[in-house]
Amino acid sequence: MSANGPNQTLGFTTISRNVAALAVGVVHTLEAMAGDGRTRTARGNAWEAVCADRARAAQRRELDRLVAELAAARAAARERRDTRDAQPVS
């Protein structure tokens, strides 16, 4: 029996989330090893939240860029098709 379902795919957002989660894990580890008293602080928590917000914003920007690029390509293809269909057949 496979743990992965038939509709599960590995996409850009999945990879980005995993990279961001790994980065947060590294920050947690380093903070625990090098922090004063080796405990988490409000300052550390705030910085973690800022980093997570920045990562989410970067992902949204990248997704918006990709969607705009795909929409432009689709519009250009539609324009070419309409121009081709409008020309008389000789």
PDB file of C-alpha atoms in Angstrom:
ATOM      1  CA  MET A   1       0.000   0.000   0.000  1.00  0.00           C
ATOM      2  CA  SER A   2       1.404   3.380  -0.987  1.00  0.00           C
ATOM      3  CA  ALA A   3       1.350   6.365   1.360  1.00  0.00           C
ATOM      4  CA  ASN A   4       1.070   8.725  -1.600  1.00  0.00           C
ATOM      5  CA  GLY A   5      -2.341   9.147  -3.150  1.00  0.00           C
ATOM      6  CA  PRO A   6      -2.833   9.039  -6.918  1.00  0.00           C
ATOM      7  CA  ASN A   7      -3.518  12.778  -7.144  1.00  0.00           C
ATOM      8  CA  GLN A   8      -0.507  13.980  -5.149  1.00  0.00           C
ATOM      9  CA  THR A   9       2.050  15.902  -7.196  1.00  0.00           C
ATOM     10  CA  LEU A  10       5.292  17.604  -6.372  1.00  0.00           C
ATOM     11  CA  GLY A  11       5.034  21.226  -7.475  1.00  0.00           C
ATOM     12  CA  PHE A  12       6.785  24.535  -7.049  1.00  0.00           C
ATOM     13  CA  THR A  13       4.749  25.537  -3.998  1.00  0.00           C
ATOM     14  CA  THR A  14       5.325  22.183  -2.303  1.00  0.00           C
ATOM     15  CA  ILE A  15       9.066  22.499  -2.763  1.00  0.00           C
ATOM     16  CA  SER A  16       9.048  26.126  -1.568  1.00  0.00           C
ATOM     17  CA  ARG A  17       7.108  25.220   1.561  1.00  0.00           C
ATOM     18  CA  ASN A  18       9.511  22.410   2.327  1.00  0.00           C
ATOM     19  CA  VAL A  19      12.531  24.675   1.868  1.00  0.00           C
ATOM     20  CA  ALA A  20      10.965  27.324   4.110  1.00  0.00           C
ATOM     21  CA  ALA A  21      10.159  24.689   6.753  1.00  0.00           C
ATOM     22  CA  LEU A  22      13.737  23.442   6.638  1.00  0.00           C
ATOM     23  CA  ALA A  23      15.056  26.985   7.034  1.00  0.00           C
ATOM     24  CA  VAL A  24      12.831  27.552  10.060  1.00  0.00           C
ATOM     25  CA  GLY A  25      14.049  24.263  11.532  1.00  0.00           C
ATOM     26  CA  VAL A  26      17.667  25.347  11.096  1.00  0.00           C
ATOM     27  CA  VAL A  27      16.936  28.693  12.771  1.00  0.00           C
ATOM     28  CA  HIS A  28      15.292  26.870  15.696  1.00  0.00           C
ATOM     29  CA  THR A  29      18.295  24.581  16.077  1.00  0.00           C
ATOM     30  CA  LEU A  30      20.836  27.388  15.899  1.00  0.00           C
ATOM     31  CA  GLU A  31      18.847  29.543  18.293  1.00  0.00           C
ATOM     32  CA  ALA A  32      18.626  26.689  20.782  1.00  0.00           C
ATOM     33  CA  MET A  33      22.347  25.953  20.545  1.00  0.00           C
ATOM     34  CA  ALA A  34      23.663  29.522  20.607  1.00  0.00           C
ATOM     35  CA  GLY A  35      20.950  31.446  22.436  1.00  0.00           C
ATOM     36  CA  ASP A  36      21.413  32.977  25.873  1.00  0.00           C
ATOM     37  CA  GLY A  37      20.300  30.364  28.342  1.00  0.00           C
ATOM     38  CA  ARG A  38      19.407  28.155  25.366  1.00  0.00           C
ATOM     39  CA  THR A  39      15.763  29.108  25.530  1.00  0.00           C
ATOM     40  CA  ARG A  40      13.508  30.659  22.983  1.00  0.00           C
ATOM     41  CA  THR A  41      12.819  34.355  23.361  1.00  0.00           C
ATOM     42  CA  ALA A  42      10.079  36.720  22.309  1.00  0.00           C
ATOM     43  CA  ARG A  43      12.625  38.389  20.050  1.00  0.00           C
ATOM     44  CA  GLY A  44      13.391  35.055  18.396  1.00  0.00           C
ATOM     45  CA  ASN A  45       9.708  34.301  17.983  1.00  0.00           C
ATOM     46  CA  ALA A  46       9.113  37.722  16.431  1.00  0.00           C
ATOM     47  CA  TRP A  47      12.004  37.259  14.011  1.00  0.00           C
ATOM     48  CA  GLU A  48      10.669  33.831  13.067  1.00  0.00           C
ATOM     49  CA  ALA A  49       7.261  35.371  12.326  1.00  0.00           C
ATOM     50  CA  VAL A  50       8.864  38.095  10.193  1.00  0.00           C
ATOM     51  CA  CYS A  51      10.824  35.489   8.215  1.00  0.00           C
ATOM     52  CA  ALA A  52       7.708  33.375   7.699  1.00  0.00           C
ATOM     53  CA  ASP A  53       5.742  36.429   6.505  1.00  0.00           C
ATOM     54  CA  ARG A  54       8.529  37.324   4.074  1.00  0.00           C
ATOM     55  CA  ALA A  55       8.666  33.762   2.750  1.00  0.00           C
ATOM     56  CA  ARG A  56       4.889  33.699   2.208  1.00  0.00           C
ATOM     57  CA  ALA A  57       4.987  37.086   0.463  1.00  0.00           C
ATOM     58  CA  ALA A  58       7.802  35.896  -1.806  1.00  0.00           C
ATOM     59  CA  GLN A  59       5.814  32.785  -2.677  1.00  0.00           C
ATOM     60  CA  ARG A  60       2.742  34.884  -3.473  1.00  0.00           C
ATOM     61  CA  ARG A  61       4.803  37.214  -5.690  1.00  0.00           C
ATOM     62  CA  GLU A  62       6.318  34.270  -7.550  1.00  0.00           C
ATOM     63  CA  LEU A  63       2.925  32.664  -8.055  1.00  0.00           C
ATOM     64  CA  ASP A  64       1.435  35.971  -9.259  1.00  0.00           C
ATOM     65  CA  ARG A  65       4.343  36.340 -11.708  1.00  0.00           C
ATOM     66  CA  LEU A  66       3.822  32.829 -13.057  1.00  0.00           C
ATOM     67  CA  VAL A  67       0.065  33.326 -13.442  1.00  0.00           C
ATOM     68  CA  ALA A  68       0.619  36.624 -15.282  1.00  0.00           C
ATOM     69  CA  GLU A  69       3.178  34.975 -17.552  1.00  0.00           C
ATOM     70  CA  LEU A  70       0.795  32.122 -18.348  1.00  0.00           C
ATOM     71  CA  ALA A  71      -2.091  34.535 -18.983  1.00  0.00           C
ATOM     72  CA  ALA A  72       0.068  36.600 -21.354  1.00  0.00           C
ATOM     73  CA  ALA A  73       1.171  33.491 -23.253  1.00  0.00           C
ATOM     74  CA  ARG A  74      -2.423  32.319 -23.527  1.00  0.00           C
ATOM     75  CA  ALA A  75      -3.574  35.736 -24.769  1.00  0.00           C
ATOM     76  CA  ALA A  76      -0.764  35.799 -27.362  1.00  0.00           C
ATOM     77  CA  ALA A  77      -1.730  32.318 -28.591  1.00  0.00           C
ATOM     78  CA  ARG A  78      -5.371  33.377 -28.815  1.00  0.00           C
ATOM     79  CA  GLU A  79      -4.339  36.508 -30.752  1.00  0.00           C
ATOM     80  CA  ARG A  80      -2.311  34.425 -33.216  1.00  0.00           C
ATOM     81  CA  ARG A  81      -5.194  31.980 -33.660  1.00  0.00           C
ATOM     82  CA  ASP A  82      -7.707  34.792 -34.230  1.00  0.00           C
ATOM     83  CA  THR A  83      -5.398  36.474 -36.765  1.00  0.00           C
ATOM     84  CA  ARG A  84      -4.869  33.190 -38.600  1.00  0.00           C
ATOM     85  CA  ASP A  85      -8.609  32.439 -38.670  1.00  0.00           C
ATOM     86  CA  ALA A  86      -9.445  35.937 -39.942  1.00  0.00           C
ATOM     87  CA  GLN A  87      -7.229  35.647 -43.051  1.00  0.00           C
ATOM     88  CA  PRO A  88      -9.032  34.614 -46.239  1.00  0.00           C
ATOM     89  CA  VAL A  89      -8.220  31.246 -47.766  1.00  0.00           C
ATOM     90  CA  SER A  90      -6.779  31.502 -51.274  1.00  0.00           C
TER      91      SER A  90
END
